[in-house]
mmCIF file of C-alpha atoms in Angstrom:
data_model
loop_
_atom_site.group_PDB
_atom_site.id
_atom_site.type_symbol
_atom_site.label_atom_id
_atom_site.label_comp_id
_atom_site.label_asym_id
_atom_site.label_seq_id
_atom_site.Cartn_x
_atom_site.Cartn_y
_atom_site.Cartn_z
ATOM 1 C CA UNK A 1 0.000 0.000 0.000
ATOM 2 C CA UNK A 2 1.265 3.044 -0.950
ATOM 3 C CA UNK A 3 1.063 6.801 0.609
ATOM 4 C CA UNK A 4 -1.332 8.443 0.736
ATOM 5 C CA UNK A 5 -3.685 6.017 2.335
ATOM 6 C CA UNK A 6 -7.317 7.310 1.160
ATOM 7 C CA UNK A 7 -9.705 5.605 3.078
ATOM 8 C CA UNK A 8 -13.114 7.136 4.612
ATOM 9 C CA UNK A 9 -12.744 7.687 7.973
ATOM 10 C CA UNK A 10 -15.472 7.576 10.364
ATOM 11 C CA UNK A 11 -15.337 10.059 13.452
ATOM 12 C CA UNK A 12 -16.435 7.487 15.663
ATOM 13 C CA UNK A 13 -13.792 5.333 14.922
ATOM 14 C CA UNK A 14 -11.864 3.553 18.413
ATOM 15 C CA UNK A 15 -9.544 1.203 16.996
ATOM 16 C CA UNK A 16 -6.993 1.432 13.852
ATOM 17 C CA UNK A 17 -4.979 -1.207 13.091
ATOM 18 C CA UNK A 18 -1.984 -1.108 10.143
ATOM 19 C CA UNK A 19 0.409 -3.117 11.698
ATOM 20 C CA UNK A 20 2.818 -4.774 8.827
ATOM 21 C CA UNK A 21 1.742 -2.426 6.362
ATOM 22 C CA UNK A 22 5.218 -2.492 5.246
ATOM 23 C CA UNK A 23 5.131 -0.441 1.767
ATOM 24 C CA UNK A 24 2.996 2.312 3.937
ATOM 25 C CA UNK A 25 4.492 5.524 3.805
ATOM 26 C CA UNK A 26 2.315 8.107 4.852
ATOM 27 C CA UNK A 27 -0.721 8.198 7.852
ATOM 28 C CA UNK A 28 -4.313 9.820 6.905
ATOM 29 C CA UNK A 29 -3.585 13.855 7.065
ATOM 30 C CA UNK A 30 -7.023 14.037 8.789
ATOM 31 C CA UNK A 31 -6.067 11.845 11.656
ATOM 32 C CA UNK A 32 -6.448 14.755 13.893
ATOM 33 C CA UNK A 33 -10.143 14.529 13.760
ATOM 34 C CA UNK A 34 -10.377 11.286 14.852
ATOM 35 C CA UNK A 35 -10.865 12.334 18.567
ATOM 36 C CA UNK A 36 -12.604 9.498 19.867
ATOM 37 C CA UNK A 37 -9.490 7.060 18.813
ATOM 38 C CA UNK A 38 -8.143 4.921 21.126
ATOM 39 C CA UNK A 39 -5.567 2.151 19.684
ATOM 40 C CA UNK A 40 -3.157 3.053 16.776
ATOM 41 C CA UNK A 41 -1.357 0.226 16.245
ATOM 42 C CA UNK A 42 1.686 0.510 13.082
ATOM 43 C CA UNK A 43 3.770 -1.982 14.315
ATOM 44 C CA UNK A 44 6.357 -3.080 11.091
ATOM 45 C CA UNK A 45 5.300 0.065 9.297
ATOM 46 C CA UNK A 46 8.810 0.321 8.160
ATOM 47 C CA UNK A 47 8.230 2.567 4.875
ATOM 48 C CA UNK A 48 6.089 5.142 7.304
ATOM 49 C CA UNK A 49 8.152 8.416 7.111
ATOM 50 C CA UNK A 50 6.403 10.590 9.686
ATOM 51 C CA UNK A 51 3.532 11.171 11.879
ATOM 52 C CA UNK A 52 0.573 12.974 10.674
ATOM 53 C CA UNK A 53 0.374 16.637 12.300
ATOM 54 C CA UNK A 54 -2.009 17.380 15.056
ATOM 55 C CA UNK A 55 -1.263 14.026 17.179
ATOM 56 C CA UNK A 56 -1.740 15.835 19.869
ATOM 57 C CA UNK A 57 -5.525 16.356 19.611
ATOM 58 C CA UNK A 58 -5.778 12.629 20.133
ATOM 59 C CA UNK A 59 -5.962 12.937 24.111
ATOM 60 C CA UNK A 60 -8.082 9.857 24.383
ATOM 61 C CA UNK A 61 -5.387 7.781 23.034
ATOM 62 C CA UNK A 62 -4.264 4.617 25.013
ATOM 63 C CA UNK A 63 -2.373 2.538 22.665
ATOM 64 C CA UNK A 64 0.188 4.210 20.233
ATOM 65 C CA UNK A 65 2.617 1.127 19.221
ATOM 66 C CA UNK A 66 5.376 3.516 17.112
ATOM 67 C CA UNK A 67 5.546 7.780 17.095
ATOM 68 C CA UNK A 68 7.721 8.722 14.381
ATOM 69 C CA UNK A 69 9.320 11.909 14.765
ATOM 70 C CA UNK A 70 8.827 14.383 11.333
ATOM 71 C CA UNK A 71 10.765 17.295 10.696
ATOM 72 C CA UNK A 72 8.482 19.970 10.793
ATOM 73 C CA UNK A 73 7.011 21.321 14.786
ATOM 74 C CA UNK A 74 3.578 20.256 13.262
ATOM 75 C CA UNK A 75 4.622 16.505 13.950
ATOM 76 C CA UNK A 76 7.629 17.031 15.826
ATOM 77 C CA UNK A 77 8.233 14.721 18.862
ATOM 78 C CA UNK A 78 6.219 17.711 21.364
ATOM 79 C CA UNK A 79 3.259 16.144 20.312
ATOM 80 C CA UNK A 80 3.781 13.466 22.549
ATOM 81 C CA UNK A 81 3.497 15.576 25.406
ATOM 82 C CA UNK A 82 -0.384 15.687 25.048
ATOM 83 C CA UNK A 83 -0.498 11.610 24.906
ATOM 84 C CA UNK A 84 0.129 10.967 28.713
ATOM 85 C CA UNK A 85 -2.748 8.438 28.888
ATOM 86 C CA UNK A 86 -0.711 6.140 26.746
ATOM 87 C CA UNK A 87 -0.195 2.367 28.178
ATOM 88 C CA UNK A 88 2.130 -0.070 27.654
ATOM 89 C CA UNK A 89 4.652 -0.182 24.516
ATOM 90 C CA UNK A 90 5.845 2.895 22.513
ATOM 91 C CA UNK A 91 9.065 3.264 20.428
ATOM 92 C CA UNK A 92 9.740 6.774 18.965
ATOM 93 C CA UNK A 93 11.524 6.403 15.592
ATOM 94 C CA UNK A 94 13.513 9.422 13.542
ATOM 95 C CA UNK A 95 14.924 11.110 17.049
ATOM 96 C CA UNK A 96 17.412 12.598 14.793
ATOM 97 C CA UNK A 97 14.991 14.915 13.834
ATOM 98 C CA UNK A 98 14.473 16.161 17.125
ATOM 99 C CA UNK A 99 16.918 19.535 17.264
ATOM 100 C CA UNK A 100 17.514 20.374 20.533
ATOM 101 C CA UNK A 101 16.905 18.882 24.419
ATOM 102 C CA UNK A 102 13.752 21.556 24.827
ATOM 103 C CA UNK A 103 12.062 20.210 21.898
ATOM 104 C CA UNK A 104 12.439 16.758 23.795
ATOM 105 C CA UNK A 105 11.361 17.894 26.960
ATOM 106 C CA UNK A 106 7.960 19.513 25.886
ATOM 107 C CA UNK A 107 7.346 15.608 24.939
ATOM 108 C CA UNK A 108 6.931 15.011 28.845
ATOM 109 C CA UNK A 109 7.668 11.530 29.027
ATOM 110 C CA UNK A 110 8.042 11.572 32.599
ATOM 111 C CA UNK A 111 4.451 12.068 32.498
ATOM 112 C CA UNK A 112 3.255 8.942 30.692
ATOM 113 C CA UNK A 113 2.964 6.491 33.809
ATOM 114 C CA UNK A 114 1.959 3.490 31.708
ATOM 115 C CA UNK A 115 4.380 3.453 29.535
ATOM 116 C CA UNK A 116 6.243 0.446 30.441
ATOM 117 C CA UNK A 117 7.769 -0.398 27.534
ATOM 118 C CA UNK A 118 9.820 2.202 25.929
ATOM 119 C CA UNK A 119 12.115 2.260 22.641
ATOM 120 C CA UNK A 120 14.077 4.949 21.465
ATOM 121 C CA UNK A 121 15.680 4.898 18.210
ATOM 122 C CA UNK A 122 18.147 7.092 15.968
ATOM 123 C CA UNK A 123 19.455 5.928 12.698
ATOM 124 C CA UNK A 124 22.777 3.662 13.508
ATOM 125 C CA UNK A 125 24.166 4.825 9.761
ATOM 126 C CA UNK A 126 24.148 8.538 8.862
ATOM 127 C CA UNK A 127 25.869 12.371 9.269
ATOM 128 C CA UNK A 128 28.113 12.293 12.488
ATOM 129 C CA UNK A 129 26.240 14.067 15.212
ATOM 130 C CA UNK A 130 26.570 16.556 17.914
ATOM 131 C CA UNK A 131 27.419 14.367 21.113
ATOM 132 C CA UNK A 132 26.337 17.145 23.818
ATOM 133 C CA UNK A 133 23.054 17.812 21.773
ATOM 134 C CA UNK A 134 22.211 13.657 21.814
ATOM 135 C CA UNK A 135 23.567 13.796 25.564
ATOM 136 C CA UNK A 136 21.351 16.395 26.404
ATOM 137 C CA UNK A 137 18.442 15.370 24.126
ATOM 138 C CA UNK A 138 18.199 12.131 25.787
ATOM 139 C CA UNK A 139 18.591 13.860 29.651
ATOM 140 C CA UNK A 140 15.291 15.129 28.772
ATOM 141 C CA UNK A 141 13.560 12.216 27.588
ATOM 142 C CA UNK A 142 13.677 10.596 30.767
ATOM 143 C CA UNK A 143 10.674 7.897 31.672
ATOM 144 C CA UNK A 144 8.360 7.459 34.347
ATOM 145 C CA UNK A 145 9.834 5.870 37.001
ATOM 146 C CA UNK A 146 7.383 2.898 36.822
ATOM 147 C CA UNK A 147 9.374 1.663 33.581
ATOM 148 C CA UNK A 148 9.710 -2.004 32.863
ATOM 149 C CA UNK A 149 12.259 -2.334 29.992
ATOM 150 C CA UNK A 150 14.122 0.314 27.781
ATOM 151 C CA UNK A 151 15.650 -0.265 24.726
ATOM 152 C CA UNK A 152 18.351 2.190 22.835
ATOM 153 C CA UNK A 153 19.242 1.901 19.427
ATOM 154 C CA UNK A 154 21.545 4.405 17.847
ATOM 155 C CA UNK A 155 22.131 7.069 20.440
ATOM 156 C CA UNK A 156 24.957 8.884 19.366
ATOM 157 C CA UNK A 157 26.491 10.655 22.962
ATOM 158 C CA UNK A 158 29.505 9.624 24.268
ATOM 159 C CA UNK A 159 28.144 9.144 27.646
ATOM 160 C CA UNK A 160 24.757 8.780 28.903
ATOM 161 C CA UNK A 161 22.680 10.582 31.317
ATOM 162 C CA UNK A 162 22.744 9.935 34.875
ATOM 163 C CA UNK A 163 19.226 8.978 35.288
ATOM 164 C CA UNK A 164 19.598 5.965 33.434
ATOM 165 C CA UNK A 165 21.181 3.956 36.685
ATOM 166 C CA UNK A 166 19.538 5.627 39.284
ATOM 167 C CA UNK A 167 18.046 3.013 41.463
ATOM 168 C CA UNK A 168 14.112 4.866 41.947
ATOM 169 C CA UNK A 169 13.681 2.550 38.718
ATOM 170 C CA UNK A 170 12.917 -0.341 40.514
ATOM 171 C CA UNK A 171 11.122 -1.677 38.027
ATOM 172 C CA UNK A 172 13.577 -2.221 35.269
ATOM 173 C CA UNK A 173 13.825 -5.962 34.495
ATOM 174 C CA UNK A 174 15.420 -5.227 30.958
ATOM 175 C CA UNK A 175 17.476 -3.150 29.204
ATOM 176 C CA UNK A 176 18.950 -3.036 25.864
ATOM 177 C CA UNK A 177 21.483 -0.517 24.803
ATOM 178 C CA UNK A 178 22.342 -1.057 20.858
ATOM 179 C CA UNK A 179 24.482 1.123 17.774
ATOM 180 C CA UNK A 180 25.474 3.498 20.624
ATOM 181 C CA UNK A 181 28.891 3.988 18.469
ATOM 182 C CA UNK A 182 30.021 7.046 19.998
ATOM 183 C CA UNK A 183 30.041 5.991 23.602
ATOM 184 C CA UNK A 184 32.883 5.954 25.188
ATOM 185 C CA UNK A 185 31.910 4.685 28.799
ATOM 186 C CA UNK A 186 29.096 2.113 29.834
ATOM 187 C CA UNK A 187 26.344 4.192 32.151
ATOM 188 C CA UNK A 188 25.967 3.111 35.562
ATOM 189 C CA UNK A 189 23.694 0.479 35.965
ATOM 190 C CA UNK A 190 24.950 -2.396 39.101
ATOM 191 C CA UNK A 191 22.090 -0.032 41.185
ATOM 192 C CA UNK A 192 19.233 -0.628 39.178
ATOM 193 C CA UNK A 193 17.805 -3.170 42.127
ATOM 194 C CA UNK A 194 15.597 -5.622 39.601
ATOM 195 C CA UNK A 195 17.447 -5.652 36.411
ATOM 196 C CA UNK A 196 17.038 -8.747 35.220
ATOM 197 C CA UNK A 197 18.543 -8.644 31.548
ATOM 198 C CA UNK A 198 21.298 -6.753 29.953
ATOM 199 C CA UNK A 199 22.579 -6.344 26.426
ATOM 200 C CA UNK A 200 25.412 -3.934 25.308
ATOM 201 C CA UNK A 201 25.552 -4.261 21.753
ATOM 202 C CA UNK A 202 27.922 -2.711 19.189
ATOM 203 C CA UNK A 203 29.271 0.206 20.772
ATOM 204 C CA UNK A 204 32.225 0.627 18.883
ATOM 205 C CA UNK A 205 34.008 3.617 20.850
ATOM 206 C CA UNK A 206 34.659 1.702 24.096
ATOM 207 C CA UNK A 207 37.954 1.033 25.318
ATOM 208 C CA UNK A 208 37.346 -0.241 29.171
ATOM 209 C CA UNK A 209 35.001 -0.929 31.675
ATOM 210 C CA UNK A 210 35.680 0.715 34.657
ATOM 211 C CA UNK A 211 34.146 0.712 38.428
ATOM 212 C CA UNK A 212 31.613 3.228 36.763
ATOM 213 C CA UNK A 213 29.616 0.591 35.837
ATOM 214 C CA UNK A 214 28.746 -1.039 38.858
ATOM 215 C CA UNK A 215 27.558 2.274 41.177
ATOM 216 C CA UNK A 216 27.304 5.533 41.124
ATOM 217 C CA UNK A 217 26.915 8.559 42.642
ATOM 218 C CA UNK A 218 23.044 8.902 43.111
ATOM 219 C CA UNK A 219 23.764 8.172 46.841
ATOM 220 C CA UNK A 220 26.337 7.343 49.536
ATOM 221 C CA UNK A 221 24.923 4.076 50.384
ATOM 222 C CA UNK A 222 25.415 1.188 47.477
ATOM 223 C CA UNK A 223 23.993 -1.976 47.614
ATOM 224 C CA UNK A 224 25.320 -5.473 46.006
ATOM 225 C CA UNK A 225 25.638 -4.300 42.364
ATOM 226 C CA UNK A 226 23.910 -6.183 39.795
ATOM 227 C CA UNK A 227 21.961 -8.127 42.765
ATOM 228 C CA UNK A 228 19.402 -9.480 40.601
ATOM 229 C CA UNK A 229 21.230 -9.425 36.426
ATOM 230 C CA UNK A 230 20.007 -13.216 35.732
ATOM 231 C CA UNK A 231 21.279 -12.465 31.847
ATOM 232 C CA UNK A 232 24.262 -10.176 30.649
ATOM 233 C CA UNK A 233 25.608 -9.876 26.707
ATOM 234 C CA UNK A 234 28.530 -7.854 25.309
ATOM 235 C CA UNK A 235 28.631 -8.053 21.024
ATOM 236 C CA UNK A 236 30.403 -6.290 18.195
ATOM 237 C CA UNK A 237 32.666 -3.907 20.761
ATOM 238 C CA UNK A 238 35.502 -3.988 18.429
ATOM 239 C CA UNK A 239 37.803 -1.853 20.835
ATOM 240 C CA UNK A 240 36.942 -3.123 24.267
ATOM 241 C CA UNK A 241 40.186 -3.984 25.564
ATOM 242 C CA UNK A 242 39.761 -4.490 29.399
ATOM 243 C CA UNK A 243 36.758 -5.013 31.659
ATOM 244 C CA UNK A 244 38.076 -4.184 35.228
ATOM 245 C CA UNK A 245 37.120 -5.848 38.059
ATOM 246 C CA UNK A 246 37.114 -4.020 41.493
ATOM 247 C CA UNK A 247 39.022 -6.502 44.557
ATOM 248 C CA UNK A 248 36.769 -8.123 46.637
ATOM 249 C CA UNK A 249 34.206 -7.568 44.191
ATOM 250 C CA UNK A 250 30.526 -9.637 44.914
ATOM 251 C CA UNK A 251 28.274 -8.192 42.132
ATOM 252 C CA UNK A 252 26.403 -10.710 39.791
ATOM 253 C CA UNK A 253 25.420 -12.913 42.285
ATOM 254 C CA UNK A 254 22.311 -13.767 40.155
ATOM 255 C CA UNK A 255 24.027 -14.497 37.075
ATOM 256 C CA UNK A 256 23.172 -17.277 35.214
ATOM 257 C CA UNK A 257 24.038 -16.794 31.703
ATOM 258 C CA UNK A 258 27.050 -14.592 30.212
ATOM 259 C CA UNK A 259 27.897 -14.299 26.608
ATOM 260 C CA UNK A 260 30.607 -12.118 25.221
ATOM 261 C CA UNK A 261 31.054 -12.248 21.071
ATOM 262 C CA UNK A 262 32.639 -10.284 18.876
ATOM 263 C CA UNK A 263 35.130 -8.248 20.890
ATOM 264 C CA UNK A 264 38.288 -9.106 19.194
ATOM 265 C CA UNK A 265 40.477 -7.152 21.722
ATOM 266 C CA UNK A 266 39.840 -7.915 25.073
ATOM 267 C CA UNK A 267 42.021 -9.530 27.420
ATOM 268 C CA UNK A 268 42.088 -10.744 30.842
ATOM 269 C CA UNK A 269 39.715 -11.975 33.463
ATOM 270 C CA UNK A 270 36.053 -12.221 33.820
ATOM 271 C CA UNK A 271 34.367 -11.182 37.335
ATOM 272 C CA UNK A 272 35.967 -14.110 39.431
ATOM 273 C CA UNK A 273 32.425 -14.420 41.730
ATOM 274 C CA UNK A 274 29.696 -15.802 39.570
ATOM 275 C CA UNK A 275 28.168 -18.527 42.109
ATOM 276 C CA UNK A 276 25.175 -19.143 39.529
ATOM 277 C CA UNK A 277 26.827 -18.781 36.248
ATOM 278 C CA UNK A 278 25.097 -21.729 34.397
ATOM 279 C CA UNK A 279 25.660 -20.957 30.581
ATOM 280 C CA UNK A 280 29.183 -19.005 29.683
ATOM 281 C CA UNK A 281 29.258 -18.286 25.330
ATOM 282 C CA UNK A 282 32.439 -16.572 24.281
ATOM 283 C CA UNK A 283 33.166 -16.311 20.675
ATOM 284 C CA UNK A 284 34.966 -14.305 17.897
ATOM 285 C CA UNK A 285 37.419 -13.212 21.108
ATOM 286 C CA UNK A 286 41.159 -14.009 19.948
ATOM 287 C CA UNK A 287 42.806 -12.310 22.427
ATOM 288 C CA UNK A 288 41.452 -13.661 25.308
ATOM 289 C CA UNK A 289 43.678 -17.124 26.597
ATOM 290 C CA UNK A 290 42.200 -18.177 29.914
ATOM 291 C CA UNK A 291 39.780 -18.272 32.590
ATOM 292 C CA UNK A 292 42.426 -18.475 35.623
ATOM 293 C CA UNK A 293 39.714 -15.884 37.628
ATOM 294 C CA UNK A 294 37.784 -18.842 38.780
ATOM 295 C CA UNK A 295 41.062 -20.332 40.438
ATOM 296 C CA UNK A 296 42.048 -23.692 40.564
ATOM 297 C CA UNK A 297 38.272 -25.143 39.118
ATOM 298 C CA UNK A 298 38.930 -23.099 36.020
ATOM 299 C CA UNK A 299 34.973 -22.990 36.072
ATOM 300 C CA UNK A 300 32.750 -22.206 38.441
ATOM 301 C CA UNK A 301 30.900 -25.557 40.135
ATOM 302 C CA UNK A 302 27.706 -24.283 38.889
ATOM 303 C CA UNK A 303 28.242 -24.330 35.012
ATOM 304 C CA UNK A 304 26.826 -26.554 33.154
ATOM 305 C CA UNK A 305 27.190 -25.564 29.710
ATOM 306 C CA UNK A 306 30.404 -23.526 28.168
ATOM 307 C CA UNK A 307 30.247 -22.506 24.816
ATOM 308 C CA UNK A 308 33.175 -21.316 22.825
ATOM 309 C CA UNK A 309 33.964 -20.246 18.891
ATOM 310 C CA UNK A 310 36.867 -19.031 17.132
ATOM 311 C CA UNK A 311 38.857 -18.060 20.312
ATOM 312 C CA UNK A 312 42.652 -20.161 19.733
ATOM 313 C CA UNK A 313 44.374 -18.916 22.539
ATOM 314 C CA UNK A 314 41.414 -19.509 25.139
ATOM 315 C CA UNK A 315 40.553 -23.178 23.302
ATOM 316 C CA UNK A 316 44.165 -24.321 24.133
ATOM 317 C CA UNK A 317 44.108 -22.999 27.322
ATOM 318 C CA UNK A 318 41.008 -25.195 27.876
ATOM 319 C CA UNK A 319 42.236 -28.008 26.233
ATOM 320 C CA UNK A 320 45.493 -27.737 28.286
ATOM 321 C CA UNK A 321 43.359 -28.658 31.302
ATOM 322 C CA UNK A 322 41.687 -31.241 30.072
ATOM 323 C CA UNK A 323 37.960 -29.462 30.632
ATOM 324 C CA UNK A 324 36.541 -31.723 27.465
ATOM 325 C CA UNK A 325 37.019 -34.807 29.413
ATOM 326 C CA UNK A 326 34.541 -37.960 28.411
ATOM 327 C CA UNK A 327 31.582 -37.592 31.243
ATOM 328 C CA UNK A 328 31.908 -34.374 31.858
ATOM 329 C CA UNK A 329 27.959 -33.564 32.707
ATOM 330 C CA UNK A 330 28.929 -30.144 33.010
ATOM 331 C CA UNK A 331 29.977 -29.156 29.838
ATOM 332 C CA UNK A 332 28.038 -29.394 26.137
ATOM 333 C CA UNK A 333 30.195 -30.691 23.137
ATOM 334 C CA UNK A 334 33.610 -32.968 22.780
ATOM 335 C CA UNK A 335 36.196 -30.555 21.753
ATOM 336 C CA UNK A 336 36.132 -26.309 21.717
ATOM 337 C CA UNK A 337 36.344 -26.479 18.260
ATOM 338 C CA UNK A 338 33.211 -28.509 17.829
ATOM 339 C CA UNK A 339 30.886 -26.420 19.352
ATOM 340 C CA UNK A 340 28.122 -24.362 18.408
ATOM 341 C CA UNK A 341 28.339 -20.556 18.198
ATOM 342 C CA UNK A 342 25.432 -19.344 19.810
ATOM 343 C CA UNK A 343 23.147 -20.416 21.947
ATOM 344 C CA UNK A 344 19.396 -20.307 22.019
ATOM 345 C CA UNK A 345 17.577 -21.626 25.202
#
């Protein structure tokens, strides 16, 4: 289907859905008068180049799966700051056309308590952009504190905002940070007391993770960090070179599954204190040669499947302690080089 869609529209009208439309490119212009709407749902739209203007008018709204940001302050992203009876999912697309952080903040996302699922994307591929305009752009699009899961896709600071770890968010189970190529440290996130899932993908600028990672400075008193992270995955960080690990460190206590692919510089140890670590994936990781941080066991007692691809140095370091042996229960496959790249459980 092809733009524009002419269709008669009935005032009346509750419920629109176009999800999967994919050749859709442009909404009905009259949208505006459709005040009685309450579920837009363009899921997959992927040809959709822009809201319609007037969004905003659309106060009985409860369901809004994607906002696309357009260019012009008729369907600019302030729209959104009349939609605050919006529930559950909502990505914003096209952030890069949002031009400064006061433009984001008339969106008022803080306001939007049922939003519990929130996506914000910028294009991972284009012009090189401002960092302390995306910093500051993004300070101001800061969530309701009764957030579930956040993902990131193409945010183009070099550090994020503080709010992101703060530990009020005590809902967070997940959070996704992809494409975020000009970052240059991880944000602070061991505090965030129910985060359940973590993926840091792609972020091509980092160098090291540091004891920024695992507190900050929200408040003097700092709990376990990462007390409940049950998942955590590092891919495509082609410059990470060192993930440091404080002494006496007891974060991760939760962790069950760790996979790190794709990071073709770093060395050294893992954390040494991963009492549930059940699944461990490494792969595409030449430089890395052992796992001596788990002592004399090599692994911890509690694995029972270790996964590794196209690391030599760290598959004859494994082979040179014979961790392949026949009747091993807990390991998967007969030989490093044997096994499967991924895993999907």
């Amino acid at each position: 289907m092809n733009s524009p869609l002419k269709l008669p529209l009935p005032l009346q009208l509750k419920g629109i859905q176009l999800s999967y439309c994919e050749k859709l490119e442009v909404l009905p212009c009259r949208m505006q008068n459709l005040v009685n709407l309450r579920h837009l749902d363009i899921t997959g739209t992927y040809s959709l180049k822009e809201m319609p203007k007037g969004m905003s008018k659309l106060k009985h709204l409860n369901f809004l799966s994607d906002y696309i940001v357009g260019k012009h302050e008729e369907n600019g992203i302030r729209d959104l700051g009349a939609l605050d009876n919006l529930h559950g999912l909502l990505r914003i697309a096209k952030l890069e056309n949002v031009n400064n952080s006061r433009e984001a903040l008339e969106a008022k996302m803080d306001n939007k308590k049922h939003i519990n699922i929130l996506e914000l994307i910028w294009p991972t591929e284009g012009d090189i952009v401002d960092v302390e305009t995306a910093r500051d752009i993004l300070e101001e699009l800061q969530p309701h504190r009764n957030l579930k899961e956040l993902t990131s896709i193409g945010y183009g600071g070099e550090i994020f905002p503080d709010w992101l770890g703060f530990s009020c968010y005590s809902n967070i189970t997940k959070l996704r940070m992809n494409g975020c190529k000009n970052c240059r440290q991880v944000p602070s996130l061991g505090q965030l007391p129910f985060l359940q899932h973590l993926e840091i993908l792609r972020f091509d600028g980092l160098e090291r993770i540091g004891s920024e990672f695992y507190n900050n400075d929200e408040s003097s008193h700092q709990g376990t960090p990462f007390r409940s992270l049950q998942r955590l995955t590092f891919f495509g960080m082609p410059r990470w070179r060192e993930w440091h690990i404080p002494d006496d460190f007891d974060g991760f206590p939760k962790l069950r599954r760790l996979s790190i692919e794709r990071c073709p510089v770093l060395s050294g140890d893992l954390p040494a204190h991963l009492p549930a670590l059940e699944i461990l994936c490494i792969g595409e990781c030449p430089e890395m040669d052992c796992l001596d941080c788990f002592g004399e066991e090599c692994l911890p007692r509690s694995l029972t499947t270790l996964w590794i691809n196209n690391c030599q140095k760290l598959e004859r370091w494994i082979t040179s302690k014979g961790l392949f042996k026949s009747g091993d229960a807990r390991l998967q496959g007969t030989s490093p080089t044997h096994l499967p790249p991924k895993i999907n459980d």
